[in-house]
PDB file of C-alpha atoms in Angstrom:
ATOM      1  CA  MET A 274       0.011  -0.005  -0.039  1.00 62.00           C
ATOM      2  CA  ALA A 275       1.480   3.431  -0.985  1.00 68.00           C
ATOM      3  CA  LYS A 276       2.161   5.994   1.803  1.00 77.00           C
ATOM      4  CA  LYS A 277       0.008   8.971   1.701  1.00 76.00           C
ATOM      5  CA  ARG A 278       1.802  12.208   0.912  1.00 83.00           C
ATOM      6  CA  ILE A 279       1.379  15.106   3.164  1.00 87.00           C
ATOM      7  CA  LEU A 280       1.407  18.154   1.037  1.00 91.00           C
ATOM      8  CA  ASN A 281      -0.313  21.004   2.907  1.00 95.00           C
ATOM      9  CA  ARG A 282      -0.325  22.117   6.460  1.00 96.00           C
ATOM     10  CA  ILE A 283      -3.885  23.576   6.602  1.00 97.00           C
ATOM     11  CA  LYS A 284      -4.922  21.378   9.657  1.00 97.00           C
ATOM     12  CA  SER A 285      -1.754  22.446  11.611  1.00 96.00           C
ATOM     13  CA  VAL A 286      -2.271  26.122  10.784  1.00 97.00           C
ATOM     14  CA  LEU A 287      -6.009  26.027  11.642  1.00 98.00           C
ATOM     15  CA  ALA A 288      -4.964  24.474  15.133  1.00 97.00           C
ATOM     16  CA  ASP A 289      -2.473  27.165  15.593  1.00 97.00           C
ATOM     17  CA  LYS A 290      -5.025  29.860  14.985  1.00 97.00           C
ATOM     18  CA  GLY A 291      -7.487  28.051  17.142  1.00 98.00           C
ATOM     19  CA  ARG A 292     -10.034  27.572  14.209  1.00 98.00           C
ATOM     20  CA  THR A 293     -11.815  24.626  12.933  1.00 98.00           C
ATOM     21  CA  ASN A 294     -12.575  23.121   9.585  1.00 97.00           C
ATOM     22  CA  LEU A 295     -16.228  24.235   9.770  1.00 98.00           C
ATOM     23  CA  TRP A 296     -15.072  27.683  10.457  1.00 98.00           C
ATOM     24  CA  LEU A 297     -12.777  27.788   7.185  1.00 98.00           C
ATOM     25  CA  ALA A 298     -15.512  26.206   5.161  1.00 98.00           C
ATOM     26  CA  GLU A 299     -17.827  28.923   6.144  1.00 98.00           C
ATOM     27  CA  GLN A 300     -15.159  31.735   5.524  1.00 98.00           C
ATOM     28  CA  LEU A 301     -14.488  30.340   2.076  1.00 98.00           C
ATOM     29  CA  ASP A 302     -18.184  29.393   1.375  1.00 98.00           C
ATOM     30  CA  LYS A 303     -17.038  25.707   0.686  1.00 98.00           C
ATOM     31  CA  ASN A 304     -18.574  22.427   1.587  1.00 98.00           C
ATOM     32  CA  LYS A 305     -17.292  21.162   5.008  1.00 98.00           C
ATOM     33  CA  SER A 306     -16.298  17.695   3.610  1.00 98.00           C
ATOM     34  CA  THR A 307     -14.061  19.360   1.041  1.00 98.00           C
ATOM     35  CA  VAL A 308     -12.233  21.244   3.783  1.00 98.00           C
ATOM     36  CA  SER A 309     -12.020  18.081   5.749  1.00 98.00           C
ATOM     37  CA  LYS A 310     -10.284  16.386   2.712  1.00 97.00           C
ATOM     38  CA  TRP A 311      -7.865  19.200   2.390  1.00 97.00           C
ATOM     39  CA  CYS A 312      -7.075  18.882   6.217  1.00 97.00           C
ATOM     40  CA  THR A 313      -6.482  15.154   5.800  1.00 96.00           C
ATOM     41  CA  ASN A 314      -4.451  15.502   2.657  1.00 94.00           C
ATOM     42  CA  ASP A 315      -6.977  13.243   0.603  1.00 95.00           C
ATOM     43  CA  GLN A 316      -7.524  16.077  -1.756  1.00 96.00           C
ATOM     44  CA  GLN A 317      -5.607  19.307  -2.234  1.00 96.00           C
ATOM     45  CA  PRO A 318      -7.094  22.842  -2.842  1.00 97.00           C
ATOM     46  CA  THR A 319      -6.433  24.590  -6.180  1.00 97.00           C
ATOM     47  CA  LEU A 320      -3.636  27.256  -6.086  1.00 96.00           C
ATOM     48  CA  ASP A 321      -6.243  30.081  -6.126  1.00 98.00           C
ATOM     49  CA  THR A 322      -8.052  28.517  -3.208  1.00 98.00           C
ATOM     50  CA  LEU A 323      -4.856  28.041  -1.326  1.00 98.00           C
ATOM     51  CA  PHE A 324      -4.071  31.781  -1.520  1.00 98.00           C
ATOM     52  CA  ASP A 325      -7.694  32.417  -0.362  1.00 98.00           C
ATOM     53  CA  ILE A 326      -7.022  30.065   2.599  1.00 98.00           C
ATOM     54  CA  ALA A 327      -3.902  32.024   3.505  1.00 98.00           C
ATOM     55  CA  GLU A 328      -5.763  35.297   3.322  1.00 98.00           C
ATOM     56  CA  VAL A 329      -8.565  34.103   5.581  1.00 98.00           C
ATOM     57  CA  LEU A 330      -5.996  32.667   8.113  1.00 98.00           C
ATOM     58  CA  GLU A 331      -3.773  35.796   7.769  1.00 98.00           C
ATOM     59  CA  VAL A 332      -0.646  33.742   6.931  1.00 98.00           C
ATOM     60  CA  ASN A 333       1.797  33.560   4.207  1.00 97.00           C
ATOM     61  CA  VAL A 334       0.804  31.121   1.480  1.00 97.00           C
ATOM     62  CA  SER A 335       4.066  29.233   2.055  1.00 95.00           C
ATOM     63  CA  GLU A 336       3.003  28.428   5.593  1.00 96.00           C
ATOM     64  CA  LEU A 337       0.382  26.216   4.307  1.00 97.00           C
ATOM     65  CA  LEU A 338       2.866  24.182   2.228  1.00 94.00           C
ATOM     66  CA  VAL A 339       5.009  21.196   3.360  1.00 87.00           C
ATOM     67  CA  VAL A 340       8.569  21.515   1.865  1.00 76.00           C
ATOM     68  CA  ALA A 341      10.080  18.390   1.360  1.00 65.00           C
ATOM     69  CA  ALA A 342      13.682  18.021   2.257  1.00 53.00           C
ATOM     70  CA  LYS A 343      15.984  16.429  -0.274  1.00 54.00           C
ATOM     71  CA  SER A 344      17.815  13.329   0.684  1.00 50.00           C
TER      72      SER A 344
END
């Protein structure tokens, strides 16, 4: 079974900000199940949506991304 790749930090940033998936869904006018999929890395937001998320959370978009270290 393939290992799931962690590509975004949306869940971590929400926790740092004391916010929930439901709050983010309401702010972005998105379905709560869509936001849940982003937070579990089962699905990724579009780049435009990623910038919207960063704006709502008042962070730089780079804080929402996982940077993989090269081996």
